[in-house]
PDB file of C-alpha atoms and ligand atoms in Angstrom:
ATOM      1  CA  MET R   1      48.626 169.889   3.869  1.00 36.00           C
ATOM      2  CA  ILE R   2      45.380 168.137   4.761  1.00 41.00           C
ATOM      3  CA  ARG R   3      46.887 166.768   7.972  1.00 40.00           C
ATOM      4  CA  ALA R   4      48.133 170.176   9.040  1.00 40.00           C
ATOM      5  CA  TRP R   5      44.774 171.814   8.417  1.00 42.00           C
ATOM      6  CA  SER R   6      42.599 169.037   9.746  1.00 42.00           C
ATOM      7  CA  VAL R   7      43.131 170.338  13.274  1.00 46.00           C
ATOM      8  CA  PHE R   8      41.771 173.755  12.423  1.00 55.00           C
ATOM      9  CA  VAL R   9      39.324 173.221   9.569  1.00 69.00           C
ATOM     10  CA  ALA R  10      35.905 171.784  10.196  1.00 79.00           C
ATOM     11  CA  MET R  11      32.848 171.361   8.064  1.00 89.00           C
ATOM     12  CA  PRO R  12      29.996 173.752   8.865  1.00 94.00           C
ATOM     13  CA  GLU R  13      27.093 171.844  10.434  1.00 96.00           C
ATOM     14  CA  LEU R  14      23.421 172.666  10.892  1.00 97.00           C
ATOM     15  CA  PRO R  15      23.812 175.282  13.683  1.00 98.00           C
ATOM     16  CA  ASP R  16      26.594 177.040  11.760  1.00 97.00           C
ATOM     17  CA  ILE R  17      24.504 177.038   8.588  1.00 97.00           C
ATOM     18  CA  VAL R  18      21.438 178.360  10.463  1.00 98.00           C
ATOM     19  CA  VAL R  19      23.520 181.226  11.913  1.00 98.00           C
ATOM     20  CA  LEU R  20      24.986 182.077   8.510  1.00 97.00           C
ATOM     21  CA  THR R  21      21.572 181.818   6.813  1.00 98.00           C
ATOM     22  CA  ARG R  22      19.980 184.177   9.350  1.00 98.00           C
ATOM     23  CA  SER R  23      22.736 186.733   8.847  1.00 98.00           C
ATOM     24  CA  MET R  24      22.395 186.432   5.055  1.00 98.00           C
ATOM     25  CA  ASN R  25      18.648 187.060   5.379  1.00 98.00           C
ATOM     26  CA  GLU R  26      19.389 190.325   7.167  1.00 98.00           C
ATOM     27  CA  VAL R  27      21.248 191.821   4.199  1.00 97.00           C
ATOM     28  CA  LEU R  28      20.653 189.931   0.959  1.00 98.00           C
ATOM     29  CA  PRO R  29      16.908 189.742   0.141  1.00 98.00           C
ATOM     30  CA  GLY R  30      16.008 192.354  -2.478  1.00 98.00           C
ATOM     31  CA  ARG R  31      19.595 192.687  -3.718  1.00 98.00           C
ATOM     32  CA  THR R  32      20.424 191.961  -7.360  1.00 98.00           C
ATOM     33  CA  ILE R  33      23.505 190.059  -8.506  1.00 98.00           C
ATOM     34  CA  ILE R  34      25.122 192.237 -11.179  1.00 98.00           C
ATOM     35  CA  ASP R  35      28.118 190.043 -12.017  1.00 97.00           C
ATOM     36  CA  ALA R  36      30.081 187.031 -10.810  1.00 97.00           C
ATOM     37  CA  THR R  37      33.738 186.016 -10.807  1.00 97.00           C
ATOM     38  CA  VAL R  38      34.517 182.292 -10.804  1.00 97.00           C
ATOM     39  CA  ASN R  39      38.047 181.385  -9.743  1.00 95.00           C
ATOM     40  CA  GLN R  40      37.479 177.646  -9.422  1.00 95.00           C
ATOM     41  CA  PRO R  41      35.122 176.400 -12.189  1.00 96.00           C
ATOM     42  CA  LYS R  42      34.888 172.856 -10.782  1.00 95.00           C
ATOM     43  CA  VAL R  43      32.753 174.049  -7.827  1.00 95.00           C
ATOM     44  CA  LEU R  44      29.944 174.869 -10.285  1.00 97.00           C
ATOM     45  CA  ASN R  45      27.397 172.490 -11.817  1.00 96.00           C
ATOM     46  CA  LYS R  46      27.469 174.521 -15.056  1.00 97.00           C
ATOM     47  CA  THR R  47      30.129 176.038 -17.277  1.00 97.00           C
ATOM     48  CA  VAL R  48      31.421 179.403 -16.118  1.00 98.00           C
ATOM     49  CA  GLU R  49      29.832 181.139 -19.130  1.00 98.00           C
ATOM     50  CA  VAL R  50      26.388 179.610 -18.524  1.00 98.00           C
ATOM     51  CA  PHE R  51      26.595 180.252 -14.774  1.00 98.00           C
ATOM     52  CA  ILE R  52      27.467 183.925 -15.200  1.00 98.00           C
ATOM     53  CA  SER R  53      24.836 184.510 -17.891  1.00 97.00           C
ATOM     54  CA  LEU R  54      22.099 182.883 -15.776  1.00 97.00           C
ATOM     55  CA  ILE R  55      23.042 184.556 -12.492  1.00 98.00           C
ATOM     56  CA  THR R  56      23.548 188.087 -13.798  1.00 98.00           C
ATOM     57  CA  GLY R  57      20.526 190.275 -13.121  1.00 98.00           C
ATOM     58  CA  ARG R  58      18.903 187.810 -10.701  1.00 98.00           C
ATOM     59  CA  LYS R  59      17.334 189.203  -7.554  1.00 98.00           C
ATOM     60  CA  ILE R  60      17.881 187.398  -4.252  1.00 98.00           C
ATOM     61  CA  MET R  61      14.531 186.594  -2.617  1.00 98.00           C
ATOM     62  CA  GLN R  62      15.292 184.706   0.585  1.00 98.00           C
ATOM     63  CA  ILE R  63      17.820 182.285   2.030  1.00 98.00           C
ATOM     64  CA  ARG R  64      16.967 178.871   3.496  1.00 97.00           C
ATOM     65  CA  GLN R  65      18.947 176.184   5.289  1.00 97.00           C
ATOM     66  CA  ARG R  66      18.638 172.495   4.424  1.00 97.00           C
ATOM     67  CA  GLY R  67      21.042 170.144   6.192  1.00 97.00           C
ATOM     68  CA  LYS R  68      24.520 171.511   5.562  1.00 96.00           C
ATOM     69  CA  TRP R  69      23.321 173.401   2.468  1.00 96.00           C
ATOM     70  CA  ILE R  70      22.407 177.067   2.070  1.00 97.00           C
ATOM     71  CA  LEU R  71      19.700 177.659  -0.523  1.00 98.00           C
ATOM     72  CA  ALA R  72      19.410 181.204  -1.857  1.00 98.00           C
ATOM     73  CA  GLU R  73      16.128 181.557  -3.721  1.00 98.00           C
ATOM     74  CA  LEU R  74      16.419 183.871  -6.709  1.00 98.00           C
ATOM     75  CA  ASP R  75      13.766 185.334  -8.978  1.00 97.00           C
ATOM     76  CA  LYS R  76      12.994 183.468 -12.237  1.00 96.00           C
ATOM     77  CA  ASN R  77      12.616 180.234 -10.201  1.00 97.00           C
ATOM     78  CA  LEU R  78      16.313 179.664  -9.649  1.00 98.00           C
ATOM     79  CA  VAL R  79      18.061 178.486  -6.501  1.00 98.00           C
ATOM     80  CA  LEU R  80      21.714 179.141  -5.788  1.00 98.00           C
ATOM     81  CA  ALA R  81      22.785 176.276  -3.532  1.00 97.00           C
ATOM     82  CA  PHE R  82      25.959 176.534  -1.485  1.00 96.00           C
ATOM     83  CA  ASN R  83      27.699 173.686   0.271  1.00 95.00           C
ATOM     84  CA  LEU R  84      30.684 175.037   2.154  1.00 93.00           C
ATOM     85  CA  GLY R  85      32.618 171.770   2.325  1.00 88.00           C
ATOM     86  CA  MET R  86      35.597 172.051   4.652  1.00 86.00           C
ATOM     87  CA  GLY R  87      36.575 175.394   6.124  1.00 84.00           C
ATOM     88  CA  GLY R  88      33.929 177.268   4.170  1.00 89.00           C
ATOM     89  CA  GLU R  89      32.586 180.766   4.622  1.00 93.00           C
ATOM     90  CA  ILE R  90      30.476 183.346   2.838  1.00 96.00           C
ATOM     91  CA  ILE R  91      31.540 186.851   3.808  1.00 96.00           C
ATOM     92  CA  LEU R  92      30.197 190.262   2.772  1.00 97.00           C
ATOM     93  CA  HIS R  93      32.778 192.791   1.596  1.00 97.00           C
ATOM     94  CA  ALA R  94      32.727 196.311   0.189  1.00 96.00           C
ATOM     95  CA  ALA R  95      32.996 196.530  -3.621  1.00 92.00           C
ATOM     96  CA  GLU R  96      36.437 198.157  -3.515  1.00 94.00           C
ATOM     97  CA  GLU R  97      38.040 195.274  -1.574  1.00 95.00           C
ATOM     98  CA  LYS R  98      40.102 192.879  -3.687  1.00 95.00           C
ATOM     99  CA  PRO R  99      39.536 189.136  -3.191  1.00 93.00           C
ATOM    100  CA  ASP R 100      42.505 186.780  -3.462  1.00 92.00           C
ATOM    101  CA  PRO R 101      41.700 184.694  -6.592  1.00 92.00           C
ATOM    102  CA  LYS R 102      43.596 181.720  -5.127  1.00 89.00           C
ATOM    103  CA  LYS R 103      41.412 181.729  -2.021  1.00 89.00           C
ATOM    104  CA  GLU R 104      37.934 182.946  -3.005  1.00 92.00           C
ATOM    105  CA  ARG R 105      36.295 180.313  -5.218  1.00 94.00           C
ATOM    106  CA  VAL R 106      33.374 182.462  -6.404  1.00 96.00           C
ATOM    107  CA  VAL R 107      32.663 186.168  -5.913  1.00 97.00           C
ATOM    108  CA  LEU R 108      29.159 187.560  -6.421  1.00 97.00           C
ATOM    109  CA  HIS R 109      28.962 191.286  -7.118  1.00 97.00           C
ATOM    110  CA  LEU R 110      25.808 192.956  -5.780  1.00 97.00           C
ATOM    111  CA  ASP R 111      23.924 196.104  -6.769  1.00 97.00           C
ATOM    112  CA  ASN R 112      24.601 197.888  -3.461  1.00 95.00           C
ATOM    113  CA  SER R 113      28.391 198.280  -3.742  1.00 94.00           C
ATOM    114  CA  LYS R 114      28.934 195.036  -1.866  1.00 97.00           C
ATOM    115  CA  GLN R 115      30.298 191.666  -2.872  1.00 97.00           C
ATOM    116  CA  LEU R 116      30.000 188.171  -1.452  1.00 97.00           C
ATOM    117  CA  TRP R 117      33.198 186.154  -1.206  1.00 97.00           C
ATOM    118  CA  ILE R 118      32.611 182.410  -1.203  1.00 95.00           C
ATOM    119  CA  HIS R 119      35.528 180.459   0.111  1.00 92.00           C
ATOM    120  CA  PHE R 120      36.268 176.882   1.152  1.00 86.00           C
ATOM    121  CA  TRP R 121      39.350 174.700   1.299  1.00 83.00           C
ATOM    122  CA  TRP R 122      37.818 171.473  -0.021  1.00 80.00           C
ATOM    123  CA  PHE R 123      34.623 169.785  -1.161  1.00 84.00           C
ATOM    124  CA  GLY R 124      32.486 172.896  -1.574  1.00 91.00           C
ATOM    125  CA  HIS R 125      29.826 173.468  -4.224  1.00 95.00           C
ATOM    126  CA  VAL R 126      28.072 176.459  -5.746  1.00 96.00           C
ATOM    127  CA  HIS R 127      25.202 174.994  -7.759  1.00 97.00           C
ATOM    128  CA  LEU R 128      22.575 176.843  -9.744  1.00 98.00           C
ATOM    129  CA  ILE R 129      19.379 174.794  -9.883  1.00 97.00           C
ATOM    130  CA  GLU R 130      15.851 175.311 -11.239  1.00 97.00           C
ATOM    131  CA  SER R 131      13.628 175.439  -8.141  1.00 96.00           C
ATOM    132  CA  THR R 132      11.370 172.741  -9.619  1.00 96.00           C
ATOM    133  CA  GLU R 133      14.392 170.447 -10.001  1.00 96.00           C
ATOM    134  CA  ILE R 134      15.754 170.736  -6.482  1.00 96.00           C
ATOM    135  CA  HIS R 135      14.268 167.408  -5.350  1.00 95.00           C
ATOM    136  CA  CYS R 136      16.238 165.732  -8.182  1.00 96.00           C
ATOM    137  CA  HIS R 137      19.568 167.223  -7.075  1.00 96.00           C
ATOM    138  CA  LYS R 138      21.912 164.326  -6.326  1.00 95.00           C
ATOM    139  CA  GLN R 139      22.780 165.470  -2.786  1.00 95.00           C
ATOM    140  CA  ILE R 140      19.984 167.859  -1.722  1.00 97.00           C
ATOM    141  CA  GLY R 141      17.271 165.539  -3.056  1.00 97.00           C
ATOM    142  CA  ASN R 142      18.551 162.682  -0.905  1.00 97.00           C
ATOM    143  CA  LEU R 143      18.837 164.529   2.415  1.00 97.00           C
ATOM    144  CA  GLY R 144      17.174 162.939   5.428  1.00 97.00           C
ATOM    145  CA  VAL R 145      14.867 164.530   7.989  1.00 98.00           C
ATOM    146  CA  GLU R 146      15.643 168.063   9.170  1.00 98.00           C
ATOM    147  CA  PRO R 147      16.260 167.643  12.916  1.00 98.00           C
ATOM    148  CA  LEU R 148      14.855 171.018  13.991  1.00 98.00           C
ATOM    149  CA  SER R 149      11.649 170.593  11.968  1.00 98.00           C
ATOM    150  CA  THR R 150       8.342 169.489  13.472  1.00 97.00           C
ATOM    151  CA  GLU R 151       8.658 166.303  11.423  1.00 97.00           C
ATOM    152  CA  PHE R 152      11.552 165.174  13.616  1.00 98.00           C
ATOM    153  CA  SER R 153       9.570 163.705  16.493  1.00 98.00           C
ATOM    154  CA  ARG R 154      10.722 161.117  18.996  1.00 97.00           C
ATOM    155  CA  GLY R 155       8.686 158.530  17.056  1.00 97.00           C
ATOM    156  CA  LYS R 156      10.367 159.553  13.811  1.00 97.00           C
ATOM    157  CA  LEU R 157      13.800 159.008  15.372  1.00 97.00           C
ATOM    158  CA  SER R 158      12.653 155.618  16.634  1.00 97.00           C
ATOM    159  CA  ASP R 159      11.476 154.668  13.111  1.00 96.00           C
ATOM    160  CA  ILE R 160      14.751 155.880  11.600  1.00 94.00           C
ATOM    161  CA  LEU R 161      16.852 153.708  13.912  1.00 94.00           C
ATOM    162  CA  SER R 162      14.736 150.590  14.094  1.00 92.00           C
ATOM    163  CA  GLY R 163      16.373 147.563  12.533  1.00 90.00           C
ATOM    164  CA  ARG R 164      19.689 149.363  12.048  1.00 93.00           C
ATOM    165  CA  ARG R 165      22.512 147.134  13.158  1.00 93.00           C
ATOM    166  CA  GLY R 166      25.438 149.533  12.655  1.00 95.00           C
ATOM    167  CA  ARG R 167      26.879 151.906  15.224  1.00 96.00           C
ATOM    168  CA  ILE R 168      24.678 154.809  16.321  1.00 97.00           C
ATOM    169  CA  LYS R 169      27.292 157.435  15.447  1.00 97.00           C
ATOM    170  CA  SER R 170      27.354 156.361  11.783  1.00 96.00           C
ATOM    171  CA  TYR R 171      23.581 156.833  11.366  1.00 96.00           C
ATOM    172  CA  LEU R 172      23.532 160.215  13.067  1.00 97.00           C
ATOM    173  CA  LEU R 173      26.299 161.418  10.724  1.00 96.00           C
ATOM    174  CA  ASP R 174      24.652 159.970   7.581  1.00 96.00           C
ATOM    175  CA  GLN R 175      23.115 162.960   5.778  1.00 96.00           C
ATOM    176  CA  ARG R 176      20.570 160.671   4.065  1.00 96.00           C
ATOM    177  CA  VAL R 177      19.212 159.665   7.491  1.00 96.00           C
ATOM    178  CA  ILE R 178      19.300 162.954   9.443  1.00 97.00           C
ATOM    179  CA  ALA R 179      20.511 166.116   7.702  1.00 97.00           C
ATOM    180  CA  GLY R 180      22.994 168.522   9.235  1.00 97.00           C
ATOM    181  CA  ILE R 181      24.862 166.735  12.043  1.00 97.00           C
ATOM    182  CA  GLY R 182      28.640 166.427  11.713  1.00 95.00           C
ATOM    183  CA  ASN R 183      31.635 165.455  13.799  1.00 95.00           C
ATOM    184  CA  VAL R 184      31.593 168.545  16.050  1.00 96.00           C
ATOM    185  CA  TYR R 185      28.058 168.606  17.503  1.00 98.00           C
ATOM    186  CA  ILE R 186      27.754 164.793  17.513  1.00 98.00           C
ATOM    187  CA  GLN R 187      30.209 164.665  20.441  1.00 98.00           C
ATOM    188  CA  ASP R 188      27.979 166.566  22.852  1.00 98.00           C
ATOM    189  CA  ILE R 189      24.812 164.942  21.437  1.00 98.00           C
ATOM    190  CA  LEU R 190      26.075 161.457  22.354  1.00 98.00           C
ATOM    191  CA  TRP R 191      27.356 162.662  25.746  1.00 98.00           C
ATOM    192  CA  ARG R 192      23.992 164.277  26.588  1.00 98.00           C
ATOM    193  CA  ALA R 193      22.241 161.045  25.574  1.00 98.00           C
ATOM    194  CA  ARG R 194      24.774 158.974  27.613  1.00 98.00           C
ATOM    195  CA  LEU R 195      25.484 156.855  24.536  1.00 98.00           C
ATOM    196  CA  HIS R 196      28.825 155.391  23.509  1.00 98.00           C
ATOM    197  CA  PRO R 197      29.437 156.158  19.808  1.00 98.00           C
ATOM    198  CA  GLU R 198      30.006 152.443  19.062  1.00 97.00           C
ATOM    199  CA  ARG R 199      26.625 151.449  20.491  1.00 97.00           C
ATOM    200  CA  LYS R 200      24.555 149.459  17.967  1.00 96.00           C
ATOM    201  CA  ALA R 201      21.567 151.559  16.872  1.00 96.00           C
ATOM    202  CA  ASN R 202      19.016 148.739  17.224  1.00 94.00           C
ATOM    203  CA  THR R 203      19.932 148.177  20.908  1.00 95.00           C
ATOM    204  CA  LEU R 204      18.607 151.565  22.057  1.00 96.00           C
ATOM    205  CA  SER R 205      15.748 151.372  24.563  1.00 96.00           C
ATOM    206  CA  ASP R 206      12.726 153.702  24.466  1.00 96.00           C
ATOM    207  CA  ILE R 207      14.396 155.791  27.185  1.00 97.00           C
ATOM    208  CA  ASP R 208      17.660 155.931  25.188  1.00 97.00           C
ATOM    209  CA  ILE R 209      15.733 157.159  22.149  1.00 98.00           C
ATOM    210  CA  SER R 210      13.936 159.845  24.160  1.00 98.00           C
ATOM    211  CA  LEU R 211      17.240 161.013  25.644  1.00 98.00           C
ATOM    212  CA  LEU R 212      18.884 161.009  22.218  1.00 98.00           C
ATOM    213  CA  HIS R 213      16.004 162.965  20.667  1.00 98.00           C
ATOM    214  CA  GLN R 214      16.278 165.614  23.390  1.00 98.00           C
ATOM    215  CA  ALA R 215      20.080 165.638  23.123  1.00 98.00           C
ATOM    216  CA  ILE R 216      19.938 166.342  19.381  1.00 98.00           C
ATOM    217  CA  LEU R 217      17.503 169.253  19.864  1.00 98.00           C
ATOM    218  CA  VAL R 218      19.325 170.779  22.844  1.00 98.00           C
ATOM    219  CA  THR R 219      22.803 170.521  21.316  1.00 98.00           C
ATOM    220  CA  LEU R 220      21.840 171.939  17.916  1.00 98.00           C
ATOM    221  CA  GLN R 221      19.877 174.777  19.555  1.00 98.00           C
ATOM    222  CA  GLU R 222      22.837 175.593  21.834  1.00 98.00           C
ATOM    223  CA  GLY R 223      25.072 175.724  18.761  1.00 98.00           C
ATOM    224  CA  ILE R 224      22.720 178.265  17.185  1.00 98.00           C
ATOM    225  CA  ARG R 225      22.362 180.271  20.406  1.00 98.00           C
ATOM    226  CA  TYR R 226      26.146 180.668  20.693  1.00 98.00           C
ATOM    227  CA  GLY R 227      26.563 181.711  17.070  1.00 97.00           C
ATOM    228  CA  GLY R 228      27.953 178.446  15.697  1.00 96.00           C
ATOM    229  CA  GLY R 229      31.002 176.272  16.097  1.00 94.00           C
ATOM    230  CA  PRO R 230      34.778 176.472  15.845  1.00 90.00           C
ATOM    231  CA  LYS R 231      36.118 178.720  13.054  1.00 89.00           C
ATOM    232  CA  GLU R 232      32.625 179.161  11.627  1.00 93.00           C
ATOM    233  CA  HIS R 233      31.428 182.636  10.736  1.00 95.00           C
ATOM    234  CA  ASP R 234      28.307 184.599   9.922  1.00 96.00           C
ATOM    235  CA  ILE R 235      28.201 186.865   6.864  1.00 97.00           C
ATOM    236  CA  TRP R 236      30.048 189.639   8.725  1.00 96.00           C
ATOM    237  CA  GLY R 237      32.823 187.317   9.864  1.00 95.00           C
ATOM    238  CA  ASN R 238      31.780 186.956  13.530  1.00 96.00           C
ATOM    239  CA  GLU R 239      33.152 183.669  14.836  1.00 95.00           C
ATOM    240  CA  GLY R 240      30.998 181.040  16.572  1.00 96.00           C
ATOM    241  CA  ARG R 241      31.269 180.829  20.382  1.00 97.00           C
ATOM    242  CA  TYR R 242      29.931 177.298  20.844  1.00 97.00           C
ATOM    243  CA  PRO R 243      33.487 176.012  21.603  1.00 96.00           C
ATOM    244  CA  GLU R 244      33.279 177.966  24.906  1.00 96.00           C
ATOM    245  CA  HIS R 245      30.312 175.728  25.769  1.00 97.00           C
ATOM    246  CA  TYR R 246      31.612 172.305  24.743  1.00 97.00           C
ATOM    247  CA  GLN R 247      30.640 169.482  27.114  1.00 97.00           C
ATOM    248  CA  VAL R 248      33.085 166.762  26.004  1.00 97.00           C
ATOM    249  CA  ALA R 249      33.979 167.767  22.431  1.00 96.00           C
ATOM    250  CA  TYR R 250      37.705 168.538  22.033  1.00 96.00           C
ATOM    251  CA  ARG R 251      38.173 168.374  25.834  1.00 97.00           C
ATOM    252  CA  THR R 252      40.544 165.390  26.081  1.00 97.00           C
ATOM    253  CA  GLY R 253      42.030 165.132  29.588  1.00 98.00           C
ATOM    254  CA  LYS R 254      39.537 167.561  31.126  1.00 98.00           C
ATOM    255  CA  PRO R 255      36.809 166.548  33.601  1.00 98.00           C
ATOM    256  CA  CYS R 256      33.345 165.462  32.447  1.00 98.00           C
ATOM    257  CA  PRO R 257      30.889 168.257  33.412  1.00 97.00           C
ATOM    258  CA  ARG R 258      28.525 165.610  34.842  1.00 97.00           C
ATOM    259  CA  CYS R 259      30.728 163.142  36.767  1.00 98.00           C
ATOM    260  CA  GLN R 260      34.263 164.631  36.694  1.00 98.00           C
ATOM    261  CA  SER R 261      35.758 161.526  35.031  1.00 98.00           C
ATOM    262  CA  ILE R 262      38.540 162.366  32.591  1.00 98.00           C
ATOM    263  CA  ILE R 263      37.372 162.800  28.999  1.00 98.00           C
ATOM    264  CA  GLU R 264      38.990 160.468  26.464  1.00 98.00           C
ATOM    265  CA  LYS R 265      39.647 160.765  22.755  1.00 97.00           C
ATOM    266  CA  ILE R 266      38.969 157.542  20.852  1.00 97.00           C
ATOM    267  CA  ARG R 267      38.816 156.399  17.244  1.00 95.00           C
ATOM    268  CA  VAL R 268      35.394 155.308  15.954  1.00 93.00           C
ATOM    269  CA  GLY R 269      35.573 154.023  12.381  1.00 91.00           C
ATOM    270  CA  SER R 270      37.246 156.795  10.428  1.00 91.00           C
ATOM    271  CA  THR R 271      36.207 159.516  12.893  1.00 93.00           C
ATOM    272  CA  THR R 272      37.480 160.874  16.188  1.00 96.00           C
ATOM    273  CA  SER R 273      35.225 160.755  19.238  1.00 97.00           C
ATOM    274  CA  TYR R 274      35.443 162.468  22.619  1.00 98.00           C
ATOM    275  CA  ILE R 275      33.674 160.602  25.384  1.00 98.00           C
ATOM    276  CA  CYS R 276      33.255 160.371  29.128  1.00 98.00           C
ATOM    277  CA  PRO R 277      34.207 156.728  29.859  1.00 97.00           C
ATOM    278  CA  ARG R 278      31.819 156.647  32.834  1.00 98.00           C
ATOM    279  CA  CYS R 279      28.740 158.388  31.358  1.00 97.00           C
ATOM    280  CA  GLN R 280      29.010 156.734  27.929  1.00 97.00           C
ATOM    281  CA  THR R 281      29.461 153.019  28.381  1.00 91.00           C
TER     282      THR R 281
HETATM  283 ZN1   ZN L 301      30.796 161.661  32.898  1.00 89.61          ZN
END
């Protein structure tokens, strides 16, 4: 099952989460959650009874993105934190539509005859957290720098990588180092920076670091501009168009947009990489 789906199911990354968060902010602030249905209790950090009693009657204030997490701020100092795991989506439906209880993990019923269906295949979470406790949350509290924040300067990236002897790809994917990059956008980030994914992080020159810093910003911003990545959706179900703009990602056998060499698919640790063998040595 996992093998069959692994081709089609990806984990939403920062651009996908930004797109979804923006669309949620267009329709959810000011709405009140009037009830919830939990079809998979293990995605919660509380019992179903406690979750439903705490969430019922809460007003949604605003939605924020942090790494691969979506943080919906509620009144009464609560935060509803979503991690969409693999193949996750949050879609708005009319109240009369019937969710499939085997597919939709949690359904939130809203006061405007709408409902939110929260779905993922694996590894997703729907956590209700006191806003003062969010820095103690096991995953959110340990997230690294947000790459589209002003904090993420070229110097910050240099500091992050200095003394790191492992491969560059591993650090860029480590959520405790930089939050939000996954195995889709990393492909074009490394290609733009002309870095081989196996390159040791502490061998990067100042020019390499500047190129990598730019590559991270450009690639993530392109992902947002094109509405997110493969099989990722905003709250209305519009699919991301970034795959139409891939540079090397998922383009095995096709020409590199820069030098026309044939793009290769290689194994790097436990992940797949797509590289131009001439640009990324
Ligand atoms: Zn090339």
